[in-house]
Each structure stands twice: as structure tokens, then as C-alpha cells.
Amino acid sequence: MLNFEFKNPTKIIFGKGQIKNLSNEIPKDAKILMLYGGGSIKKNGIYEQVINALEGFQFIEFAGIPANPEYEVLLKALKIIKDENITYLLAVGGGSVIDGTKFLSSAALFSGENPWDILVNNIKTEKGMPFGTVLTIPATGSEMNSGAVITRAETQEKFGMGGPGLFPQFSILDPEVIKSLPQRQLANGITDAFTHVLEQYMTYPAQAYLQDRFSESIMQTLIEIAPRILKNPADYEAASNFMWSCTMALNGLIQKGVPTDWAVHAIGHELTALFGIDHARTLAIIAPSHYRYNLESKKDKLAQYGKRVWGINEGSTEEIAKLAISKTEEFFHSMEIKTTLSEYTTDYKGTAQKISSRFTDRGWAGLGENKNLKPSDVEKIVEMSY
Ligand code: NZQ
Ligand code: ZN
């Protein structure tokens, strides 16, 4: 096991009817900016619950943070934060609203001139404006981590940011919010969380027995609840297990003491930036090719996953590893998630070359757990995913 430090200060308030308790978490004298997305919360009752809980507080609303939170839109919210002397942010939404709020938390206290620098220069946020979240879609884990991903449509770029100052102070996880999610978003959530586990697990053996089993149990739980939640998102038992699995998949715990990869996400973000493909679906496109391309260095963990998660007991390490990749694809297909780029766009030719030259331009020389994947390898992986 590798050395590690672990600190996660986010308070989780989990369960039915918990949204009302947000009033206990925000300082009474706060001036709040409540941020949300395109309006789903106005159709499913979440908006009313939040507004009722905010009774007696001073607050302003900011609506319209789009999926893949857009920099230009966030700058409008930043102006309100400054003009209105906002002191506390409340995100009501999924990964996009929460990530947008994290950017604002950082930008509100940023001493530099151009907040874009936080993203393009990867500036770590040590202290941000305090914020809490009401999660409306399980998927990203953003509700209990300190990372965010922001899009700039103008230049077709999508950049990550983060730092210890960007953990939410609290997050309310009420599994009943899942009821109103469309099939597409349910499948996206399961696929994203599943791939988060893969990114922190599918590397090389690091003799971290407990972390491996944490990861395997999250994947097994997601596989178990997937058909149930897709059939009936109001199934509270499945919904609560779905929601907690997504949070646990990316709150830092399972990655402690083990090598991590994250190449699938790095490449996937480019597909969202270039084609607008949903985040989770970009991962389903890239992951199988990535694992096939890197079979040699990943086959031991792939085989362990094949045996423990998919129950494959016969064959050589390499055979089990290959079958495990096919099982993963079948799992994505079972949720109507397509796994090749050409199924999403007819305009895919040249994408591999484009992504690899973007990585070269940004100086991203070594991706993956061994930091040895060069832009030329990325090009081959993307080509394999056509
Ligand atoms: O905008 P509204 O109208 O609210 O609709 C949203 C949106 O269209 C809808 N939705 C959310 N809750 C709903 C609902 N519809 C009905 N009922 C509800 N209860 O769902 C759509 C997608 O929402 P979004 O927030 O975009 O989804 P998700 O949580 O999957 O977030 C994706 C974003 O998070 C980033 C992705 O790159 C992407 O930008 N990620 C963030 C990470 C992090 N911070 O740790 C890690 C991830 O790997 C990921 O990169
Ligand atoms: Zn993800």
C-alpha cells in the first residue's frame, strides 16, 4: 500500500425528507446565492422544498447553469456575487451545478485578474467561499469531493480544477430526488460512478486489500441496482443504494494508498468538449479501448475484477482480463449506453489526431497510472474507439 493522507470535511445529510434540514447548516446572517440548472427542480418539487427551508434567510436565485457548466454563464453569477456581497453559495442540482458553484466559490475569493487562469493554469484553491449542496442526481460524487470541471464552449475546452478549499460544507442526499430522473440520466449516473471506480482500481496490484474490496463492492452494488433503478426510479431501496454508491465512488476514500489512472476521463472530456456527448457516455466510449490497449500493464487487475465482480473463473489471466472488458461493455449496453464514437457522431474522423495534438500542446506528456501514455498512445486509443 502507498503512503497517504486523508481528510474529507463534507458533512453528509442522507435520507428521505432531509432537504428541510439545510436551514440548520447555513449561518443565519449569511447572504446566500442559490444556484440551479435548467429548471428540473421546478417540476419535481425540489425547488419548493429548498425555498421553504430558506424561509427567514436572505437569498437571491441564479438559474440556468447548463449541463457541462459554461464559463460565460458562471461569470454572470460571479458578478452578482460581487455586486450583492454574497457570503454563502447553495448549489441545488447535479455535477454541473455543483461544479459551477465550486468555480464560483474559488473565483469569488481569487486575487488574480482573470478567473479563467484558475482553470487554464490549474491553480489550486486553498480557500473558497463557503457553500453547501442539495444533490438532485447521483453520478459525479462532486457533492463530497473538492474537484470541478468547467467548459468553455467558445474554444471547445473543458478543464478541471480543485483544491482543499472546495469541499462542500454540507451536502443533502435525499434519494427521493431520483424519481424524476429520465432514463438517460439514470444510465449516465450509473456509468459515471462505475467508471470512477475503474479509474481508481484498474491499474496494477498495490497490495491494498481493503481498497480493492471497497471498489469491487461499489461496482457490484451498481450492477445489482442498475436494472431495478432503470425499471423503477421510485424504488427507494435501489435509489438509496445507487445514491450512496455514487458518492462513495468519488469522495477520495477508495483512491487512498493506491495508484490511480484517470486517462479515460482526460480523453472523455475532450469528446464532450468537441461533440457535446454526455460525460458518462464519453467514458463508455473510451474505457474499453483504453483497457484493451493497455492490457499488458492492467491484466492482473482486470483479471481480479473479472473473477471477483463478474464471477469469471475459467481461463488464463489474459483470457479472464479480456472477458472482463467485454462484460463491462455488455453492462453499458444493458443500460442503452453505446460504446463507440461513430454511434454518437458521423463526424468522428480525425478526432484521435485532434485530441492527441491538444494533449501535446498542453504539455500532457504522461497519462495513466504509470505516467507513460504519450499523446501518440492516446491517438491509438481514440482510434480504437471509433
Ligand atoms: O439543468 P436541469 O434542468 O436541472 O436538468 C438536469 C440536467 O439536464 C437534469 N436533472 C438533474 N437532476 C434532476 C434532473 N432531471 C430530473 N430530475 C432531477 N432530479 O439532469 C441533467 C444532467 O445534470 P448534470 O448536473 O449535468 O449531470 P451530472 O451530475 O452527470 O454532472 C455532469 C457534469 O459533472 C462533471 C462532468 O464533466 C459534467 O460536466 N463531473 C464532475 C466531477 C466532479 N466534480 O468530481 C467528476 C465527474 O467525472 C465529471 O467530470
Ligand atoms: Zn466522471
CSV table of C-alpha atoms and ligand atoms in Angstrom, one decimal:
chain,number,residue,atom,x,y,z
A,1,MET,CA,0.0,0.0,0.0
A,2,LEU,CA,1.2,3.5,-0.8
A,3,ASN,CA,1.5,6.3,1.8
A,4,PHE,CA,-1.4,8.6,2.1
A,5,GLU,CA,-3.2,11.4,3.9
A,6,PHE,CA,-7.0,11.5,4.1
A,7,LYS,CA,-9.3,14.4,5.1
A,8,ASN,CA,-12.8,14.9,3.9
A,9,PRO,CA,-14.6,17.6,5.8
A,10,THR,CA,-18.0,17.4,4.0
A,11,LYS,CA,-21.0,16.7,6.2
A,12,ILE,CA,-23.5,14.3,4.6
A,13,ILE,CA,-27.1,14.5,5.5
A,14,PHE,CA,-28.7,11.4,3.9
A,15,GLY,CA,-32.3,10.2,3.6
A,16,LYS,CA,-35.9,10.9,2.9
A,17,GLY,CA,-37.2,14.4,3.8
A,18,GLN,CA,-33.8,15.8,4.7
A,19,ILE,CA,-33.8,18.9,2.5
A,20,LYS,CA,-35.6,20.9,5.1
A,21,ASN,CA,-32.5,20.5,7.4
A,22,LEU,CA,-30.4,22.7,5.3
A,23,SER,CA,-31.6,25.6,7.4
A,24,ASN,CA,-29.5,24.2,10.3
A,25,GLU,CA,-26.3,24.2,8.2
A,26,ILE,CA,-26.2,27.8,6.9
A,27,PRO,CA,-25.2,30.7,9.2
A,28,LYS,CA,-28.3,32.8,9.9
A,29,ASP,CA,-26.6,36.0,8.9
A,30,ALA,CA,-25.5,34.6,5.5
A,31,LYS,CA,-26.3,36.3,2.3
A,32,ILE,CA,-27.0,33.4,0.1
A,33,LEU,CA,-26.8,32.9,-3.7
A,34,MET,CA,-28.9,29.8,-4.5
A,35,LEU,CA,-27.8,28.3,-7.9
A,36,TYR,CA,-29.6,25.8,-10.0
A,37,GLY,CA,-29.8,24.4,-13.6
A,38,GLY,CA,-32.3,24.5,-16.4
A,39,GLY,CA,-35.4,24.1,-14.3
A,40,SER,CA,-35.9,20.4,-13.5
A,41,ILE,CA,-36.2,21.4,-9.8
A,42,LYS,CA,-39.3,23.5,-10.5
A,43,LYS,CA,-41.1,20.4,-11.9
A,44,ASN,CA,-40.2,17.8,-9.3
A,45,GLY,CA,-40.9,19.7,-6.0
A,46,ILE,CA,-37.2,20.1,-5.0
A,47,TYR,CA,-37.4,23.9,-5.6
A,48,GLU,CA,-40.3,24.3,-3.2
A,49,GLN,CA,-38.6,22.2,-0.5
A,50,VAL,CA,-35.5,24.4,-0.7
A,51,ILE,CA,-37.4,27.7,-0.8
A,52,ASN,CA,-39.4,26.6,2.3
A,53,ALA,CA,-36.2,25.6,4.1
A,54,LEU,CA,-34.7,29.0,3.3
A,55,GLU,CA,-37.5,30.9,5.0
A,56,GLY,CA,-36.1,33.7,7.1
A,57,PHE,CA,-32.7,33.7,5.2
A,58,GLN,CA,-31.6,36.4,2.9
A,59,PHE,CA,-31.1,34.9,-0.5
A,60,ILE,CA,-31.0,35.5,-4.3
A,61,GLU,CA,-31.6,32.9,-7.0
A,62,PHE,CA,-29.4,32.2,-10.0
A,63,ALA,CA,-31.0,29.8,-12.6
A,64,GLY,CA,-29.7,28.4,-15.8
A,65,ILE,CA,-26.4,26.7,-15.2
A,66,PRO,CA,-26.3,24.3,-18.1
A,67,ALA,CA,-25.1,20.7,-18.2
A,68,ASN,CA,-21.3,20.9,-18.6
A,69,PRO,CA,-21.2,24.2,-16.7
A,70,GLU,CA,-20.4,27.0,-19.0
A,71,TYR,CA,-17.8,29.6,-18.1
A,72,GLU,CA,-19.6,32.6,-19.7
A,73,VAL,CA,-22.8,31.8,-17.7
A,74,LEU,CA,-20.8,31.5,-14.5
A,75,LEU,CA,-19.2,34.9,-15.0
A,76,LYS,CA,-22.7,36.4,-14.8
A,77,ALA,CA,-23.2,34.7,-11.4
A,78,LEU,CA,-19.8,35.9,-10.3
A,79,LYS,CA,-20.9,39.5,-11.0
A,80,ILE,CA,-24.0,39.0,-8.8
A,81,ILE,CA,-21.8,37.6,-6.0
A,82,LYS,CA,-19.6,40.7,-6.1
A,83,ASP,CA,-22.4,43.3,-6.6
A,84,GLU,CA,-24.7,41.8,-3.9
A,85,ASN,CA,-21.9,41.0,-1.4
A,86,ILE,CA,-22.9,37.3,-1.3
A,87,THR,CA,-21.3,35.3,1.6
A,88,TYR,CA,-22.6,31.8,1.0
A,89,LEU,CA,-23.4,29.6,-2.0
A,90,LEU,CA,-26.1,26.9,-2.2
A,91,ALA,CA,-26.0,24.6,-5.2
A,92,VAL,CA,-29.2,22.7,-5.9
A,93,GLY,CA,-28.5,20.3,-8.8
A,94,GLY,CA,-26.2,17.7,-10.1
A,95,GLY,CA,-22.5,17.7,-11.0
A,96,SER,CA,-22.9,20.6,-13.4
A,97,VAL,CA,-24.5,23.0,-10.8
A,98,ILE,CA,-22.2,21.8,-8.0
A,99,ASP,CA,-19.1,22.2,-10.2
A,100,GLY,CA,-20.2,25.6,-11.4
A,101,THR,CA,-20.7,26.6,-7.7
A,102,LYS,CA,-17.2,25.3,-6.9
A,103,PHE,CA,-15.8,27.5,-9.6
A,104,LEU,CA,-17.7,30.5,-8.2
A,105,SER,CA,-16.5,29.6,-4.7
A,106,SER,CA,-13.0,29.8,-5.9
A,107,ALA,CA,-13.4,32.8,-8.3
A,108,ALA,CA,-15.2,34.9,-5.6
A,109,LEU,CA,-12.0,34.9,-3.5
A,110,PHE,CA,-9.5,34.8,-6.3
A,111,SER,CA,-6.9,37.5,-6.1
A,112,GLY,CA,-5.8,37.3,-9.8
A,113,GLU,CA,-7.2,39.4,-12.6
A,114,ASN,CA,-8.7,36.7,-14.8
A,115,PRO,CA,-10.7,33.8,-13.3
A,116,TRP,CA,-10.0,31.8,-16.4
A,117,ASP,CA,-6.4,31.4,-15.1
A,118,ILE,CA,-7.8,29.2,-12.3
A,119,LEU,CA,-8.6,26.7,-15.0
A,120,VAL,CA,-6.0,27.1,-17.6
A,121,ASN,CA,-3.1,27.4,-15.2
A,122,ASN,CA,-4.6,24.7,-12.9
A,123,ILE,CA,-4.4,27.0,-9.8
A,124,LYS,CA,-5.2,25.0,-6.6
A,125,THR,CA,-7.9,26.6,-4.4
A,126,GLU,CA,-6.8,26.6,-0.8
A,127,LYS,CA,-9.8,28.7,0.4
A,128,GLY,CA,-13.1,29.3,-1.3
A,129,MET,CA,-16.4,31.0,-0.4
A,130,PRO,CA,-18.3,28.5,1.8
A,131,PHE,CA,-21.0,26.5,0.1
A,132,GLY,CA,-23.4,23.6,0.6
A,133,THR,CA,-25.3,21.4,-1.9
A,134,VAL,CA,-28.6,19.7,-2.4
A,135,LEU,CA,-27.9,16.9,-4.8
A,136,THR,CA,-30.5,16.1,-7.4
A,137,ILE,CA,-28.8,13.4,-9.4
A,138,PRO,CA,-26.4,10.7,-8.3
A,139,ALA,CA,-23.4,10.4,-10.6
A,140,THR,CA,-20.3,12.5,-10.2
A,141,GLY,CA,-19.5,12.5,-6.5
A,142,SER,CA,-19.0,16.2,-6.7
A,143,GLU,CA,-21.2,16.5,-3.6
A,144,MET,CA,-18.4,15.1,-1.4
A,145,ASN,CA,-15.2,16.0,-3.2
A,146,SER,CA,-13.2,19.1,-4.0
A,147,GLY,CA,-12.9,18.8,-7.8
A,148,ALA,CA,-14.8,20.5,-10.6
A,149,VAL,CA,-14.9,20.5,-14.4
A,150,ILE,CA,-15.8,23.7,-16.3
A,151,THR,CA,-16.5,24.1,-20.0
A,152,ARG,CA,-15.8,27.0,-22.4
A,153,ALA,CA,-17.9,26.5,-25.4
A,154,GLU,CA,-16.3,29.3,-27.3
A,155,THR,CA,-13.0,27.4,-27.5
A,156,GLN,CA,-14.4,23.9,-27.1
A,157,GLU,CA,-12.4,23.4,-24.0
A,158,LYS,CA,-13.2,21.5,-20.7
A,159,PHE,CA,-10.8,21.9,-17.8
A,160,GLY,CA,-10.6,20.5,-14.3
A,161,MET,CA,-9.9,22.5,-11.1
A,162,GLY,CA,-9.9,21.8,-7.4
A,163,GLY,CA,-8.1,22.1,-4.1
A,164,PRO,CA,-8.8,21.6,-0.4
A,165,GLY,CA,-10.8,24.8,-0.2
A,166,LEU,CA,-13.5,23.4,-2.5
A,167,PHE,CA,-15.2,20.7,-0.4
A,168,PRO,CA,-18.9,21.4,0.2
A,169,GLN,CA,-19.5,22.3,3.8
A,170,PHE,CA,-22.6,20.0,3.7
A,171,SER,CA,-24.5,18.0,1.1
A,172,ILE,CA,-28.0,16.8,1.4
A,173,LEU,CA,-28.6,13.5,-0.3
A,174,ASP,CA,-32.3,12.6,-0.5
A,175,PRO,CA,-32.7,9.5,-2.7
A,176,GLU,CA,-36.3,10.5,-3.5
A,177,VAL,CA,-35.0,13.1,-5.9
A,178,ILE,CA,-34.1,10.2,-8.3
A,179,LYS,CA,-37.9,9.6,-9.0
A,180,SER,CA,-38.0,12.4,-11.6
A,181,LEU,CA,-34.8,11.5,-13.5
A,182,PRO,CA,-35.2,10.4,-17.1
A,183,GLN,CA,-33.7,7.1,-18.2
A,184,ARG,CA,-30.8,8.8,-20.0
A,185,GLN,CA,-29.7,10.5,-16.7
A,186,LEU,CA,-30.1,7.4,-14.6
A,187,ALA,CA,-27.9,5.4,-17.0
A,188,ASN,CA,-25.4,8.2,-17.2
A,189,GLY,CA,-25.2,8.3,-13.4
A,190,ILE,CA,-24.5,4.6,-13.0
A,191,THR,CA,-22.0,4.6,-15.9
A,192,ASP,CA,-20.1,7.6,-14.5
A,193,ALA,CA,-19.9,6.2,-11.0
A,194,PHE,CA,-18.8,2.8,-12.3
A,195,THR,CA,-16.1,4.4,-14.3
A,196,HIS,CA,-14.9,6.5,-11.3
A,197,VAL,CA,-14.3,3.2,-9.5
A,198,LEU,CA,-12.5,1.7,-12.6
A,199,GLU,CA,-10.2,4.8,-12.8
A,200,GLN,CA,-9.0,4.2,-9.2
A,201,TYR,CA,-8.9,0.4,-9.4
A,202,MET,CA,-7.9,-0.7,-12.9
A,203,THR,CA,-4.2,-0.1,-12.5
A,204,TYR,CA,-1.7,-2.6,-11.1
A,205,PRO,CA,-1.8,-4.6,-7.9
A,206,ALA,CA,-0.8,-2.5,-4.9
A,207,GLN,CA,-1.5,-4.9,-2.1
A,208,ALA,CA,-4.3,-2.7,-0.9
A,209,TYR,CA,-6.8,-5.4,0.0
A,210,LEU,CA,-9.4,-3.2,1.6
A,211,GLN,CA,-9.4,-0.5,-1.1
A,212,ASP,CA,-9.7,-3.2,-3.7
A,213,ARG,CA,-12.7,-4.7,-1.9
A,214,PHE,CA,-14.3,-1.2,-1.4
A,215,SER,CA,-14.0,-0.7,-5.1
A,216,GLU,CA,-15.4,-4.1,-6.0
A,217,SER,CA,-18.3,-3.7,-3.6
A,218,ILE,CA,-19.3,-0.4,-5.2
A,219,MET,CA,-19.2,-1.9,-8.7
A,220,GLN,CA,-21.2,-5.0,-7.5
A,221,THR,CA,-23.8,-2.7,-5.9
A,222,LEU,CA,-24.1,-0.6,-9.1
A,223,ILE,CA,-24.5,-3.7,-11.2
A,224,GLU,CA,-27.2,-5.0,-8.8
A,225,ILE,CA,-29.3,-1.9,-8.6
A,226,ALA,CA,-28.9,-0.9,-12.3
A,227,PRO,CA,-31.8,-2.9,-13.7
A,228,ARG,CA,-34.0,-2.0,-10.7
A,229,ILE,CA,-33.5,1.7,-10.8
A,230,LEU,CA,-33.9,1.8,-14.6
A,231,LYS,CA,-37.2,-0.1,-14.3
A,232,ASN,CA,-38.5,2.0,-11.4
A,233,PRO,CA,-36.6,5.1,-10.2
A,234,ALA,CA,-39.1,5.4,-7.3
A,235,ASP,CA,-37.7,2.1,-5.8
A,236,TYR,CA,-36.3,3.7,-2.6
A,237,GLU,CA,-34.2,0.8,-1.7
A,238,ALA,CA,-32.5,0.8,-5.1
A,239,ALA,CA,-32.3,4.6,-5.2
A,240,SER,CA,-30.7,4.9,-1.8
A,241,ASN,CA,-28.0,2.3,-2.6
A,242,PHE,CA,-27.5,4.0,-6.0
A,243,MET,CA,-27.0,7.4,-4.5
A,244,TRP,CA,-24.6,6.4,-1.7
A,245,SER,CA,-22.6,4.2,-4.2
A,246,CYS,CA,-22.1,7.3,-6.5
A,247,THR,CA,-20.9,9.4,-3.6
A,248,MET,CA,-18.6,6.7,-2.2
A,249,ALA,CA,-17.1,6.2,-5.7
A,250,LEU,CA,-15.5,9.6,-5.8
A,251,ASN,CA,-15.1,11.1,-2.3
A,252,GLY,CA,-11.5,10.2,-2.0
A,253,LEU,CA,-11.7,7.1,0.1
A,254,ILE,CA,-11.1,4.3,-2.4
A,255,GLN,CA,-8.2,6.0,-4.0
A,256,LYS,CA,-6.1,6.3,-0.8
A,257,GLY,CA,-3.0,4.2,-0.9
A,258,VAL,CA,-3.4,3.0,-4.4
A,259,PRO,CA,-2.2,4.2,-7.9
A,260,THR,CA,-4.9,5.9,-10.0
A,261,ASP,CA,-5.3,6.2,-13.7
A,262,TRP,CA,-7.9,8.9,-14.9
A,263,ALA,CA,-6.8,8.7,-18.6
A,264,VAL,CA,-10.4,7.7,-19.5
A,265,HIS,CA,-11.7,10.9,-18.0
A,266,ALA,CA,-8.9,13.1,-19.6
A,267,ILE,CA,-9.8,11.7,-23.0
A,268,GLY,CA,-13.5,11.7,-22.4
A,269,HIS,CA,-13.6,15.4,-21.5
A,270,GLU,CA,-12.3,16.1,-25.0
A,271,LEU,CA,-15.1,14.2,-26.6
A,272,THR,CA,-17.6,16.3,-24.6
A,273,ALA,CA,-15.8,19.5,-25.5
A,274,LEU,CA,-15.7,18.6,-29.2
A,275,PHE,CA,-19.1,16.9,-29.7
A,276,GLY,CA,-21.2,17.7,-26.6
A,277,ILE,CA,-21.5,14.0,-25.8
A,278,ASP,CA,-22.8,13.4,-22.2
A,279,HIS,CA,-19.9,13.0,-19.8
A,280,ALA,CA,-20.7,9.4,-18.8
A,281,ARG,CA,-21.1,8.3,-22.4
A,282,THR,CA,-17.6,9.5,-23.3
A,283,LEU,CA,-16.3,7.2,-20.6
A,284,ALA,CA,-18.1,4.2,-22.0
A,285,ILE,CA,-16.6,5.0,-25.4
A,286,ILE,CA,-13.0,5.3,-24.2
A,287,ALA,CA,-12.8,2.8,-21.3
A,288,PRO,CA,-13.0,-0.5,-23.3
A,289,SER,CA,-10.3,0.7,-25.8
A,290,HIS,CA,-8.1,2.0,-23.1
A,291,TYR,CA,-8.2,-1.3,-21.3
A,292,ARG,CA,-7.6,-3.3,-24.4
A,293,TYR,CA,-4.7,-1.1,-25.5
A,294,ASN,CA,-3.1,-1.3,-22.0
A,295,LEU,CA,-3.9,-5.0,-21.5
A,296,GLU,CA,-0.3,-5.9,-20.7
A,297,SER,CA,0.1,-3.5,-17.8
A,298,LYS,CA,-3.5,-3.8,-16.5
A,299,LYS,CA,-4.2,-7.5,-17.0
A,300,ASP,CA,-3.7,-8.6,-13.4
A,301,LYS,CA,-6.2,-6.1,-12.1
A,302,LEU,CA,-8.6,-6.8,-15.0
A,303,ALA,CA,-8.5,-10.5,-14.2
A,304,GLN,CA,-9.1,-9.8,-10.4
A,305,TYR,CA,-12.1,-7.7,-11.4
A,306,GLY,CA,-13.3,-10.4,-13.8
A,307,LYS,CA,-13.1,-13.0,-11.1
A,308,ARG,CA,-14.5,-11.0,-8.2
A,309,VAL,CA,-17.0,-8.7,-9.9
A,310,TRP,CA,-18.2,-10.8,-12.8
A,311,GLY,CA,-17.6,-14.3,-11.4
A,312,ILE,CA,-15.4,-15.5,-14.3
A,313,ASN,CA,-13.5,-18.4,-13.0
A,314,GLU,CA,-12.1,-20.2,-16.1
A,315,GLY,CA,-9.2,-19.2,-18.3
A,316,SER,CA,-5.8,-17.7,-18.2
A,317,THR,CA,-5.2,-14.3,-16.6
A,318,GLU,CA,-5.2,-12.8,-20.1
A,319,GLU,CA,-8.4,-14.6,-21.1
A,320,ILE,CA,-10.2,-13.5,-18.0
A,321,ALA,CA,-9.0,-10.0,-18.4
A,322,LYS,CA,-10.3,-9.8,-22.0
A,323,LEU,CA,-13.6,-11.3,-21.0
A,324,ALA,CA,-13.9,-8.8,-18.1
A,325,ILE,CA,-13.6,-5.9,-20.7
A,326,SER,CA,-16.4,-7.5,-22.8
A,327,LYS,CA,-18.6,-7.9,-19.7
A,328,THR,CA,-18.1,-4.2,-18.9
A,329,GLU,CA,-19.2,-3.3,-22.4
A,330,GLU,CA,-22.2,-5.5,-22.1
A,331,PHE,CA,-23.1,-3.8,-18.8
A,332,PHE,CA,-23.0,-0.4,-20.5
A,333,HIS,CA,-25.1,-1.8,-23.4
A,334,SER,CA,-27.7,-3.2,-21.0
A,335,MET,CA,-28.4,0.5,-20.0
A,336,GLU,CA,-28.6,1.6,-23.6
A,337,ILE,CA,-25.2,3.2,-23.5
A,338,LYS,CA,-23.4,3.0,-26.8
A,339,THR,CA,-19.7,2.3,-26.7
A,340,THR,CA,-18.2,3.5,-30.0
A,341,LEU,CA,-17.7,7.1,-31.1
A,342,SER,CA,-19.3,6.5,-34.5
A,343,GLU,CA,-22.6,5.7,-32.8
A,344,TYR,CA,-22.7,9.3,-31.5
A,345,THR,CA,-21.4,11.3,-34.5
A,346,THR,CA,-20.7,10.8,-38.1
A,347,ASP,CA,-18.0,13.5,-37.9
A,348,TYR,CA,-15.5,11.4,-36.0
A,349,LYS,CA,-12.7,11.1,-38.5
A,350,GLY,CA,-9.6,13.0,-37.4
A,351,THR,CA,-10.7,13.1,-33.7
A,352,ALA,CA,-7.9,10.9,-32.5
A,353,GLN,CA,-5.3,13.1,-34.1
A,354,LYS,CA,-7.0,16.3,-32.8
A,355,ILE,CA,-7.1,15.1,-29.2
A,356,SER,CA,-3.5,13.9,-29.3
A,357,SER,CA,-2.3,17.2,-30.6
A,358,ARG,CA,-4.3,19.1,-28.0
A,359,PHE,CA,-2.5,17.0,-25.3
A,360,THR,CA,0.8,17.7,-26.9
A,361,ASP,CA,0.1,21.5,-27.0
A,362,ARG,CA,-0.8,21.4,-23.3
A,363,GLY,CA,2.3,19.5,-22.4
A,364,TRP,CA,0.4,16.5,-21.2
A,365,ALA,CA,3.2,14.1,-21.7
A,366,GLY,CA,2.4,11.2,-19.4
A,367,LEU,CA,-1.1,9.9,-18.7
A,368,GLY,CA,-2.2,6.8,-16.8
A,369,GLU,CA,-1.1,5.2,-13.5
A,370,ASN,CA,2.5,4.8,-14.9
A,371,LYS,CA,2.5,8.3,-16.4
A,372,ASN,CA,3.8,6.7,-19.6
A,373,LEU,CA,1.0,7.2,-22.0
A,374,LYS,CA,2.1,9.7,-24.6
A,375,PRO,CA,-0.2,11.7,-26.9
A,376,SER,CA,0.6,9.1,-29.6
A,377,ASP,CA,-0.8,6.4,-27.4
A,378,VAL,CA,-3.9,8.5,-26.8
A,379,GLU,CA,-4.3,8.8,-30.5
A,380,LYS,CA,-4.3,5.0,-30.9
A,381,ILE,CA,-6.8,4.5,-28.0
A,382,VAL,CA,-9.2,7.0,-29.6
A,383,GLU,CA,-8.9,5.4,-33.0
A,384,MET,CA,-9.7,2.0,-31.4
A,385,SER,CA,-12.9,3.6,-30.1
A,386,TYR,CA,-14.3,4.7,-33.5
B,1,NZQ,O1,-30.5,21.5,-15.6
B,1,NZQ,P1,-31.7,20.8,-15.0
B,1,NZQ,O2,-33.0,21.3,-15.6
B,1,NZQ,O3,-31.7,20.7,-13.5
B,1,NZQ,O4,-31.6,19.3,-15.6
B,1,NZQ,C1,-30.6,18.4,-15.3
B,1,NZQ,C2,-29.6,18.2,-16.5
B,1,NZQ,O5,-30.2,18.4,-17.7
B,1,NZQ,C3,-31.1,17.0,-15.1
B,1,NZQ,N1,-31.5,16.7,-13.7
B,1,NZQ,C4,-30.8,16.8,-12.6
B,1,NZQ,N2,-31.5,16.4,-11.5
B,1,NZQ,C5,-32.7,16.1,-12.0
B,1,NZQ,C6,-32.7,16.3,-13.4
B,1,NZQ,N3,-33.8,16.0,-14.1
B,1,NZQ,C7,-34.9,15.5,-13.5
B,1,NZQ,N4,-34.9,15.2,-12.1
B,1,NZQ,C8,-33.8,15.5,-11.4
B,1,NZQ,N5,-33.8,15.2,-10.0
B,1,NZQ,O6,-30.1,16.1,-15.4
B,1,NZQ,C9,-29.3,16.7,-16.4
B,1,NZQ,C10,-27.8,16.5,-16.2
B,1,NZQ,O7,-27.4,17.2,-15.0
B,1,NZQ,P2,-25.8,17.3,-14.7
B,1,NZQ,O8,-25.7,18.0,-13.4
B,1,NZQ,O9,-25.1,17.8,-15.9
B,1,NZQ,O10,-25.4,15.8,-14.5
B,1,NZQ,P3,-24.2,15.1,-13.8
B,1,NZQ,O11,-24.4,15.1,-12.3
B,1,NZQ,O12,-23.9,13.9,-14.5
B,1,NZQ,O13,-22.9,16.1,-14.0
B,1,NZQ,C11,-22.1,16.1,-15.1
B,1,NZQ,C12,-21.0,17.2,-15.0
B,1,NZQ,O14,-20.2,16.8,-13.9
B,1,NZQ,C13,-18.8,16.7,-14.4
B,1,NZQ,C14,-19.0,16.3,-15.8
B,1,NZQ,O15,-17.8,16.6,-16.5
B,1,NZQ,C15,-20.1,17.2,-16.2
B,1,NZQ,O16,-19.7,18.5,-16.5
B,1,NZQ,N6,-18.0,15.8,-13.5
B,1,NZQ,C16,-17.7,16.3,-12.3
B,1,NZQ,C17,-16.9,15.5,-11.4
B,1,NZQ,C18,-16.5,16.1,-10.1
B,1,NZQ,N7,-16.8,17.3,-9.8
B,1,NZQ,O17,-16.0,15.3,-9.3
B,1,NZQ,C19,-16.4,14.2,-11.8
B,1,NZQ,C20,-17.0,13.7,-13.0
B,1,NZQ,O18,-16.1,12.7,-13.5
B,1,NZQ,C21,-17.4,14.6,-14.0
B,1,NZQ,O19,-16.4,15.0,-14.8
B,2,ZN,ZN,-16.9,11.1,-14.3
